[in-house]
Amino acid sequence: MSEPQLTADAVDYMTDTRPIAEGPAGPGCAKRDPIVVADDVSRRFGGITAVDVEHLEIPRHKITALIGPNGAGKTTLFNLLTGFDTPNSGTWQFEGTNLEGMSSYKVARLGMVRTFQLTKVMGKLTVLENMRLGASAQPGEKLRNALFQGIWGKREKDITAQADVLLAKFKLDTKRGDYAASLSGGQRKLLEMARALMVNPKLVMLDEPMAGVNPALTQSLLDHIKNLKAEGMTVLFVEHDMQMVRHIADWVVVMAEGKVVAEGPPAEVMRDQAVIDAYLGAHHDVDLGAAGGVQELEEVLAADEESVVGTEDAGILSEESVLSEDSEILAVRPPDDEDDDGDGTRERRTGRRAADSPPDVVPGTSHDSRED
Amino acid sequence: MDFGEIFNEAIGEMVSPTTAAYALAALGLAVHFGYSGLLNFGQAGFMAVGSYAFAMSTILLGAPWWIGLLIAIVAASAFALLLGIPTLRLRADYLAIVTIAAAEIIRYVVTTNSLTKVTGSANGLAGFRQDFLRLNPFPPGNYLGYSSPDFFYRFFGWGLVIIFGLGVWLLMRSPWGRVLKGIREDELAVRSLGKNVYAYKMQSLVIGGGFGALAGLVFTLPRDVVQPANYGTELTFFLWTCLLLGGMSTVLGPVIGAMLFWVVLSLTQNILFGLIGVGALPWLNPSQAGQLRYILVGVALMLLMIFRPQGVFGNKKELAFS
Amino acid sequence: MRHIRTGRPACGPDRIAGLGQQTPGSTEVHIVNRPAPAAHPQRLVRALSAAGALIGVVLALFLALAPAAEATTSPSPAPSGSSQQEFPNSISGILRNAGQPLSGVKITAKGNGFEGSATSSPTGAWSISVPTQGSYQVTLDESTLPSGVKLAEGEKNPRTVVFAGTSNLSTIFAFGAGIVVHQPSFLESLLNRLVAGLSFGLLLALSAVGLSLIFGTTGLTNFAHGEMVTLGAVIVYTLSAIGLPFWLAIIAGLLSGAVFGFVQDAFLWKPLRRRGTGLVPMMIVSIGLALAARYVILFFFGGATQQLPGAQTEDIDLGVVSVSPNNLMSLLISAVVIALIGILLLRTRLGKATRAVADNPALAAASGIDVDRVIRIVWVTGGLLAALGGILWAYYRPGVTFNMGQQILLMIFAGVTLGGLGTVFGALVGSVVVGIFVELTTVFGLTSDLKYVGALVIMILVLLFRPQGILGRRERVG
């Protein structure tokens, strides 16, 4: 493929220190060797814009971290790039192939494979079957060949061997025959990552690989991610924890309110005022007691994967309904668990009277506690 | 009350062509729901399409049995495609509603008086099995207590169940079956691994629907008459009861479920009739006894789903959902 | 689709043991007197007061509009002249000459290998029970007419009648010299069907709103909703047949729906939610419940079609349209009740809580909303609305049968899907569209026994081109 050749003058991806960006780093800067290029990708849910990326390039053979506060549009961008969601506008290429309008399974076949924030393993299949499912080019997956083991038996053996190697690497080999449902949360994350590798991807996109994994496992997960790079893969991952990002990322892209606000090497980005603003300056409280709060809640929900607002199920919540002013029953705040980063300058807007504020978006507050 | 006879009748019910038809149709549902997670609430419609296609091509076109069979399968596949195209990209419950509606559309259309010449309206069509019966390899005589044609129907029906049961078993242990099971567990994850989920679901829908069409033939051929009243939504729900009774993601489950279903129906009916006959149940008349059985079916369906979703004989680990 | 887990300990079989009470084996008779669980008296009071308010409105409407219905027939609606055998389908009518009922007139029906006859009762009502739906030749024996009474000019006798998908078919013979049977023009029949369709659509909407609310708050596609519809009509019929005043029977009918909803939620759905049962299993449980409930009703009620008091009336002419008073009344009642529901949902605390639960139960619970209570109220209201829909449906068809709810269930689904699964206002719009469409297809040449097919086909087509329904939004239908 178009990958740089792993011949005599092969680059050791771990020690390659050539600059990643062409020219100075900054939002939307061009890369020396981009694997993904996105232009003007935007996605709106109802009235609010979840993603609005003017230009973004992901460097090949590097580990890129996508960071940003909750609701910054990171997962939505993942979904858009991998064909799991359709943008309102925009074009994007993977290794020069235009992906616009391509269905998600074709994107995966090109070598751009993702995992999910909420781990998706097939609980009622064994760990090994989960792995085999990831394999590509199995002729037995075609209905016309399925009845003839002669056709697919050999490939199945190869697949199993490949799976066993990966399982050993991820220390899941002892669980080989167990139902995936019996695995712990961290093991599921590992299985999901290992399964994605069965596809032989060029770009691995990990959505919060560290979320919900106990600290003991975190280090081994980080090592696995580094290994991916060593093996020539490109990694793009979503993460909240700046420390982890600093450890392994070669490049950091910061999103806030749907836009790329900064990018660059980790150390530089950490000093960037835009990043500090994005992380610390945003309003992390949605005070539903105040007018506009309910409005805000609705928008928060509309962009929430788990919520039905703004979807076809929104139903009785959908229309003007919730927007009416007398919101006495909803005088609550969303659960605090989303508040995972600097809360020093948290600003609470209590006591605002219904009359002072129009029921439409309160600027700067609408995206905050959206689950990303 | 003659318990010997009641028992014999129940055993006879267990191997009847109707039971074979239920087993085959429930096997189709197992492909749909047990293996792929598709909610087909219109299996009765697939059966109706199969039986009507066979009857109409035989009676109206004078087609030989094998053309009729072919037409039946093609019609059921077309029906599956028609239902699948709008719904397989949507959430599971859309398919449920569309299939149940489509099955009812079929039933309304074959019942309408404006098509009496083609479909026979409420009376249905009769007299289409002569050519099929020429296949009967058994000379007249007594086979295990059945006449030659009666034995042939059972042979045909259970033969199909065995062949297709084996087919499903082989399919489901192939990589193709693995993808289906993956889809049942998590569609998005399978898509993220580069599989065309839509195509797999469509294939599953067509295969299970084809089983439904064949089941329709097994059901109608011994009767030599096809009537719309037999293909109501309740038939579908009985098939679901069979499926859940035996266990949904196994090959033997739906077959055993269908047998169990008919044995229990036959036993309860005959025992109730016997009790009414000796005057033990003065508050019950025979038609109410029949209705009592259906109450039983409904309650059984609920209790199964709540307490033993893996089926009476199923293994909890094979459970398709929790 | 989402699971609702409350985090409370899963309930063991002892909790579910209440199931036996919930299965409708005992419903009709016992549940009405079921004492309220003592544990949550004030919740129940609140739930029931909402229900009570609804009942009050409905009743006031019935009483305001119903005197005609009460006056026309005795509370014993079974036509005395029914034929010997009882089949699930019937052909019926009322014979009246200049407002006076004609009794003792013999009518025969022949067709589908069956022949049956009936003699009209003192109220002029007649009904012939027939084994299958289909086409029949109906003959009025003119020699049995009272002297001086003649069929109107142009009245076909014998005539061919065709069942239109329902199990009851009525045919009217007009009498009197000089009366020419009026053949309505295309425009007239269009308008007539439009009004009838609106009436049908609104009664569908009553049930559909309940279904949609239940779907919205619990995610359950409730296949047993049709039986809630049947129950209301069956209770009204049964109670008025044993001589209870009409208004009391209506109250009891509405209450029966509410109680059925309450009992279902309390003893079936809530325990299942607690266990974390998935939505698909719950859907299948609702199918089992529907089967069981339908046959329990058949067990007690029998397979015959019965008429509610005042079911058969002459059309009244309102200039451009002629409409039966029952349809008109049904239209008004549904419209008022739906308006009320809309106001309740949009303007009250309860309505807002309901919408919050429908959106995100976990968040609603974290916000201090008692999710279980809201769902309970939704079930009670849904049952009440379904029962009301059932009573109106019994007048619309007309006739009460054990499977009337099953017949309307798919129309309700069609309405809900058409409007957008889970949207209450969508359910309303979808139902009205379905109702009007069903009635209009007959004007545009579709035979009446196919009129429900049109609605179902439209539903499938809508899914093909606009899966989110008319009012739904496009996001994440897949």
mmCIF file with all atom_site columns, N, CA and C in Angstrom, chain A residues 177-218:
data_model
loop_
_atom_site.group_PDB
_atom_site.id
_atom_site.type_symbol
_atom_site.label_atom_id
_atom_site.label_alt_id
_atom_site.label_comp_id
_atom_site.label_asym_id
_atom_site.label_entity_id
_atom_site.label_seq_id
_atom_site.pdbx_PDB_ins_code
_atom_site.Cartn_x
_atom_site.Cartn_y
_atom_site.Cartn_z
_atom_site.occupancy
_atom_site.B_iso_or_equiv
_atom_site.pdbx_formal_charge
_atom_site.auth_seq_id
_atom_site.auth_comp_id
_atom_site.auth_asym_id
_atom_site.auth_atom_id
_atom_site.pdbx_PDB_model_num
ATOM 1   N N  . GLY A 1 177 ? -11.180 -19.844 25.863 1.00 0.00 ? 177 GLY A N  1
ATOM 2   C CA . GLY A 1 177 ? -12.444 -20.566 25.649 1.00 0.00 ? 177 GLY A CA 1
ATOM 3   C C  . GLY A 1 177 ? -13.608 -20.010 26.454 1.00 0.00 ? 177 GLY A C  1
ATOM 4   N N  . ASP A 1 178 ? -13.367 -18.960 27.244 1.00 0.00 ? 178 ASP A N  1
ATOM 5   C CA . ASP A 1 178 ? -14.450 -18.422 28.089 1.00 0.00 ? 178 ASP A CA 1
ATOM 6   C C  . ASP A 1 178 ? -15.371 -17.518 27.292 1.00 0.00 ? 178 ASP A C  1
ATOM 7   N N  . TYR A 1 179 ? -16.596 -17.437 27.752 1.00 0.00 ? 179 TYR A N  1
ATOM 8   C CA . TYR A 1 179 ? -17.503 -16.455 27.152 1.00 0.00 ? 179 TYR A CA 1
ATOM 9   C C  . TYR A 1 179 ? -16.998 -15.053 27.494 1.00 0.00 ? 179 TYR A C  1
ATOM 10  N N  . ALA A 1 180 ? -17.065 -14.171 26.520 1.00 0.00 ? 180 ALA A N  1
ATOM 11  C CA . ALA A 1 180 ? -16.531 -12.834 26.742 1.00 0.00 ? 180 ALA A CA 1
ATOM 12  C C  . ALA A 1 180 ? -17.280 -12.117 27.857 1.00 0.00 ? 180 ALA A C  1
ATOM 13  N N  . ALA A 1 181 ? -18.526 -12.522 28.090 1.00 0.00 ? 181 ALA A N  1
ATOM 14  C CA . ALA A 1 181 ? -19.311 -11.878 29.138 1.00 0.00 ? 181 ALA A CA 1
ATOM 15  C C  . ALA A 1 181 ? -18.664 -12.074 30.506 1.00 0.00 ? 181 ALA A C  1
ATOM 16  N N  . SER A 1 182 ? -17.825 -13.108 30.637 1.00 0.00 ? 182 SER A N  1
ATOM 17  C CA . SER A 1 182 ? -17.244 -13.390 31.953 1.00 0.00 ? 182 SER A CA 1
ATOM 18  C C  . SER A 1 182 ? -15.987 -12.554 32.215 1.00 0.00 ? 182 SER A C  1
ATOM 19  N N  . LEU A 1 183 ? -15.556 -11.766 31.242 1.00 0.00 ? 183 LEU A N  1
ATOM 20  C CA . LEU A 1 183 ? -14.351 -10.968 31.438 1.00 0.00 ? 183 LEU A CA 1
ATOM 21  C C  . LEU A 1 183 ? -14.632 -9.737  32.289 1.00 0.00 ? 183 LEU A C  1
ATOM 22  N N  . SER A 1 184 ? -13.559 -9.231  32.920 1.00 0.00 ? 184 SER A N  1
ATOM 23  C CA . SER A 1 184 ? -13.688 -7.982  33.667 1.00 0.00 ? 184 SER A CA 1
ATOM 24  C C  . SER A 1 184 ? -13.680 -6.815  32.681 1.00 0.00 ? 184 SER A C  1
ATOM 25  N N  . GLY A 1 185 ? -14.010 -5.641  33.195 1.00 0.00 ? 185 GLY A N  1
ATOM 26  C CA . GLY A 1 185 ? -14.081 -4.474  32.318 1.00 0.00 ? 185 GLY A CA 1
ATOM 27  C C  . GLY A 1 185 ? -12.767 -4.199  31.593 1.00 0.00 ? 185 GLY A C  1
ATOM 28  N N  . GLY A 1 186 ? -11.659 -4.293  32.328 1.00 0.00 ? 186 GLY A N  1
ATOM 29  C CA . GLY A 1 186 ? -10.358 -4.030  31.726 1.00 0.00 ? 186 GLY A CA 1
ATOM 30  C C  . GLY A 1 186 ? -10.025 -5.078  30.678 1.00 0.00 ? 186 GLY A C  1
ATOM 31  N N  . GLN A 1 187 ? -10.336 -6.340  30.988 1.00 0.00 ? 187 GLN A N  1
ATOM 32  C CA . GLN A 1 187 ? -10.071 -7.405  30.027 1.00 0.00 ? 187 GLN A CA 1
ATOM 33  C C  . GLN A 1 187 ? -10.891 -7.217  28.755 1.00 0.00 ? 187 GLN A C  1
ATOM 34  N N  . ARG A 1 188 ? -12.098 -6.692  28.936 1.00 0.00 ? 188 ARG A N  1
ATOM 35  C CA . ARG A 1 188 ? -12.915 -6.433  27.748 1.00 0.00 ? 188 ARG A CA 1
ATOM 36  C C  . ARG A 1 188 ? -12.275 -5.382  26.858 1.00 0.00 ? 188 ARG A C  1
ATOM 37  N N  . LYS A 1 189 ? -11.721 -4.348  27.517 1.00 0.00 ? 189 LYS A N  1
ATOM 38  C CA . LYS A 1 189 ? -11.038 -3.306  26.741 1.00 0.00 ? 189 LYS A CA 1
ATOM 39  C C  . LYS A 1 189 ? -9.900  -3.929  25.948 1.00 0.00 ? 189 LYS A C  1
ATOM 40  N N  . LEU A 1 190 ? -9.158  -4.825  26.620 1.00 0.00 ? 190 LEU A N  1
ATOM 41  C CA . LEU A 1 190 ? -8.041  -5.479  25.946 1.00 0.00 ? 190 LEU A CA 1
ATOM 42  C C  . LEU A 1 190 ? -8.533  -6.331  24.792 1.00 0.00 ? 190 LEU A C  1
ATOM 43  N N  . LEU A 1 191 ? -9.607  -7.084  25.058 1.00 0.00 ? 191 LEU A N  1
ATOM 44  C CA . LEU A 1 191 ? -10.149 -7.949  24.008 1.00 0.00 ? 191 LEU A CA 1
ATOM 45  C C  . LEU A 1 191 ? -10.604 -7.114  22.816 1.00 0.00 ? 191 LEU A C  1
ATOM 46  N N  . GLU A 1 192 ? -11.247 -5.998  23.123 1.00 0.00 ? 192 GLU A N  1
ATOM 47  C CA . GLU A 1 192 ? -11.735 -5.166  22.028 1.00 0.00 ? 192 GLU A CA 1
ATOM 48  C C  . GLU A 1 192 ? -10.573 -4.645  21.187 1.00 0.00 ? 192 GLU A C  1
ATOM 49  N N  . MET A 1 193 ? -9.493  -4.266  21.889 1.00 0.00 ? 193 MET A N  1
ATOM 50  C CA . MET A 1 193 ? -8.342  -3.751  21.161 1.00 0.00 ? 193 MET A CA 1
ATOM 51  C C  . MET A 1 193 ? -7.697  -4.869  20.346 1.00 0.00 ? 193 MET A C  1
ATOM 52  N N  . ALA A 1 194 ? -7.544  -6.034  20.969 1.00 0.00 ? 194 ALA A N  1
ATOM 53  C CA . ALA A 1 194 ? -6.942  -7.167  20.270 1.00 0.00 ? 194 ALA A CA 1
ATOM 54  C C  . ALA A 1 194 ? -7.787  -7.546  19.048 1.00 0.00 ? 194 ALA A C  1
ATOM 55  N N  . ARG A 1 195 ? -9.090  -7.522  19.224 1.00 0.00 ? 195 ARG A N  1
ATOM 56  C CA . ARG A 1 195 ? -9.983  -7.888  18.124 1.00 0.00 ? 195 ARG A CA 1
ATOM 57  C C  . ARG A 1 195 ? -9.842  -6.902  16.964 1.00 0.00 ? 195 ARG A C  1
ATOM 58  N N  . ALA A 1 196 ? -9.687  -5.611  17.320 1.00 0.00 ? 196 ALA A N  1
ATOM 59  C CA . ALA A 1 196 ? -9.514  -4.613  16.268 1.00 0.00 ? 196 ALA A CA 1
ATOM 60  C C  . ALA A 1 196 ? -8.234  -4.901  15.483 1.00 0.00 ? 196 ALA A C  1
ATOM 61  N N  . LEU A 1 197 ? -7.223  -5.416  16.193 1.00 0.00 ? 197 LEU A N  1
ATOM 62  C CA . LEU A 1 197 ? -5.944  -5.689  15.517 1.00 0.00 ? 197 LEU A CA 1
ATOM 63  C C  . LEU A 1 197 ? -6.058  -6.871  14.560 1.00 0.00 ? 197 LEU A C  1
ATOM 64  N N  . MET A 1 198 ? -7.043  -7.750  14.788 1.00 0.00 ? 198 MET A N  1
ATOM 65  C CA . MET A 1 198 ? -7.261  -8.875  13.875 1.00 0.00 ? 198 MET A CA 1
ATOM 66  C C  . MET A 1 198 ? -7.556  -8.391  12.461 1.00 0.00 ? 198 MET A C  1
ATOM 67  N N  . VAL A 1 199 ? -8.084  -7.185  12.347 1.00 0.00 ? 199 VAL A N  1
ATOM 68  C CA . VAL A 1 199 ? -8.422  -6.636  11.031 1.00 0.00 ? 199 VAL A CA 1
ATOM 69  C C  . VAL A 1 199 ? -7.154  -6.206  10.278 1.00 0.00 ? 199 VAL A C  1
ATOM 70  N N  . ASN A 1 200 ? -5.998  -6.229  10.947 1.00 0.00 ? 200 ASN A N  1
ATOM 71  C CA . ASN A 1 200 ? -4.744  -5.715  10.385 1.00 0.00 ? 200 ASN A CA 1
ATOM 72  C C  . ASN A 1 200 ? -4.889  -4.249  9.982  1.00 0.00 ? 200 ASN A C  1
ATOM 73  N N  . PRO A 1 201 ? -5.244  -3.415  10.923 1.00 0.00 ? 201 PRO A N  1
ATOM 74  C CA . PRO A 1 201 ? -5.536  -2.027  10.578 1.00 0.00 ? 201 PRO A CA 1
ATOM 75  C C  . PRO A 1 201 ? -4.272  -1.210  10.347 1.00 0.00 ? 201 PRO A C  1
ATOM 76  N N  . LYS A 1 202 ? -4.422  -0.141  9.611  1.00 0.00 ? 202 LYS A N  1
ATOM 77  C CA . LYS A 1 202 ? -3.331  0.826   9.476  1.00 0.00 ? 202 LYS A CA 1
ATOM 78  C C  . LYS A 1 202 ? -3.494  1.935   10.498 1.00 0.00 ? 202 LYS A C  1
ATOM 79  N N  . LEU A 1 203 ? -4.750  2.264   10.740 1.00 0.00 ? 203 LEU A N  1
ATOM 80  C CA . LEU A 1 203 ? -5.040  3.300   11.730 1.00 0.00 ? 203 LEU A CA 1
ATOM 81  C C  . LEU A 1 203 ? -5.969  2.697   12.783 1.00 0.00 ? 203 LEU A C  1
ATOM 82  N N  . VAL A 1 204 ? -5.545  2.747   14.021 1.00 0.00 ? 204 VAL A N  1
ATOM 83  C CA . VAL A 1 204 ? -6.376  2.241   15.108 1.00 0.00 ? 204 VAL A CA 1
ATOM 84  C C  . VAL A 1 204 ? -6.923  3.441   15.866 1.00 0.00 ? 204 VAL A C  1
ATOM 85  N N  . MET A 1 205 ? -8.232  3.491   15.978 1.00 0.00 ? 205 MET A N  1
ATOM 86  C CA . MET A 1 205 ? -8.854  4.620   16.675 1.00 0.00 ? 205 MET A CA 1
ATOM 87  C C  . MET A 1 205 ? -9.469  4.104   17.963 1.00 0.00 ? 205 MET A C  1
ATOM 88  N N  . LEU A 1 206 ? -8.921  4.548   19.082 1.00 0.00 ? 206 LEU A N  1
ATOM 89  C CA . LEU A 1 206 ? -9.360  4.030   20.373 1.00 0.00 ? 206 LEU A CA 1
ATOM 90  C C  . LEU A 1 206 ? -10.155 5.105   21.098 1.00 0.00 ? 206 LEU A C  1
ATOM 91  N N  . ASP A 1 207 ? -11.396 4.810   21.399 1.00 0.00 ? 207 ASP A N  1
ATOM 92  C CA . ASP A 1 207 ? -12.227 5.801   22.086 1.00 0.00 ? 207 ASP A CA 1
ATOM 93  C C  . ASP A 1 207 ? -12.134 5.555   23.583 1.00 0.00 ? 207 ASP A C  1
ATOM 94  N N  . GLU A 1 208 ? -11.432 6.408   24.261 1.00 0.00 ? 208 GLU A N  1
ATOM 95  C CA . GLU A 1 208 ? -11.217 6.311   25.706 1.00 0.00 ? 208 GLU A CA 1
ATOM 96  C C  . GLU A 1 208 ? -10.777 4.918   26.133 1.00 0.00 ? 208 GLU A C  1
ATOM 97  N N  . PRO A 1 209 ? -9.624  4.471   25.662 1.00 0.00 ? 209 PRO A N  1
ATOM 98  C CA . PRO A 1 209 ? -9.181  3.116   26.003 1.00 0.00 ? 209 PRO A CA 1
ATOM 99  C C  . PRO A 1 209 ? -8.923  2.949   27.493 1.00 0.00 ? 209 PRO A C  1
ATOM 100 N N  . MET A 1 210 ? -8.655  4.047   28.185 1.00 0.00 ? 210 MET A N  1
ATOM 101 C CA . MET A 1 210 ? -8.303  3.916   29.594 1.00 0.00 ? 210 MET A CA 1
ATOM 102 C C  . MET A 1 210 ? -9.501  4.065   30.531 1.00 0.00 ? 210 MET A C  1
ATOM 103 N N  . ALA A 1 211 ? -10.652 4.433   29.977 1.00 0.00 ? 211 ALA A N  1
ATOM 104 C CA . ALA A 1 211 ? -11.791 4.703   30.854 1.00 0.00 ? 211 ALA A CA 1
ATOM 105 C C  . ALA A 1 211 ? -12.232 3.423   31.549 1.00 0.00 ? 211 ALA A C  1
ATOM 106 N N  . GLY A 1 212 ? -12.386 3.501   32.828 1.00 0.00 ? 212 GLY A N  1
ATOM 107 C CA . GLY A 1 212 ? -12.913 2.384   33.591 1.00 0.00 ? 212 GLY A CA 1
ATOM 108 C C  . GLY A 1 212 ? -11.929 1.238   33.754 1.00 0.00 ? 212 GLY A C  1
ATOM 109 N N  . VAL A 1 213 ? -10.678 1.459   33.406 1.00 0.00 ? 213 VAL A N  1
ATOM 110 C CA . VAL A 1 213 ? -9.690  0.399   33.569 1.00 0.00 ? 213 VAL A CA 1
ATOM 111 C C  . VAL A 1 213 ? -8.934  0.652   34.866 1.00 0.00 ? 213 VAL A C  1
ATOM 112 N N  . ASN A 1 214 ? -8.729  -0.394  35.645 1.00 0.00 ? 214 ASN A N  1
ATOM 113 C CA . ASN A 1 214 ? -8.081  -0.141  36.932 1.00 0.00 ? 214 ASN A CA 1
ATOM 114 C C  . ASN A 1 214 ? -6.615  0.231   36.709 1.00 0.00 ? 214 ASN A C  1
ATOM 115 N N  . PRO A 1 215 ? -6.030  1.009   37.642 1.00 0.00 ? 215 PRO A N  1
ATOM 116 C CA . PRO A 1 215 ? -4.698  1.594   37.430 1.00 0.00 ? 215 PRO A CA 1
ATOM 117 C C  . PRO A 1 215 ? -3.639  0.538   37.117 1.00 0.00 ? 215 PRO A C  1
ATOM 118 N N  . ALA A 1 216 ? -3.788  -0.658  37.663 1.00 0.00 ? 216 ALA A N  1
ATOM 119 C CA . ALA A 1 216 ? -2.801  -1.698  37.427 1.00 0.00 ? 216 ALA A CA 1
ATOM 120 C C  . ALA A 1 216 ? -2.735  -2.058  35.957 1.00 0.00 ? 216 ALA A C  1
ATOM 121 N N  . LEU A 1 217 ? -3.910  -2.034  35.316 1.00 0.00 ? 217 LEU A N  1
ATOM 122 C CA . LEU A 1 217 ? -3.968  -2.411  33.903 1.00 0.00 ? 217 LEU A CA 1
ATOM 123 C C  . LEU A 1 217 ? -3.564  -1.259  32.983 1.00 0.00 ? 217 LEU A C  1
ATOM 124 N N  . THR A 1 218 ? -3.689  -0.033  33.520 1.00 0.00 ? 218 THR A N  1
ATOM 125 C CA . THR A 1 218 ? -3.457  1.126   32.667 1.00 0.00 ? 218 THR A CA 1
ATOM 126 C C  . THR A 1 218 ? -2.087  1.088   32.025 1.00 0.00 ? 218 THR A C  1
#
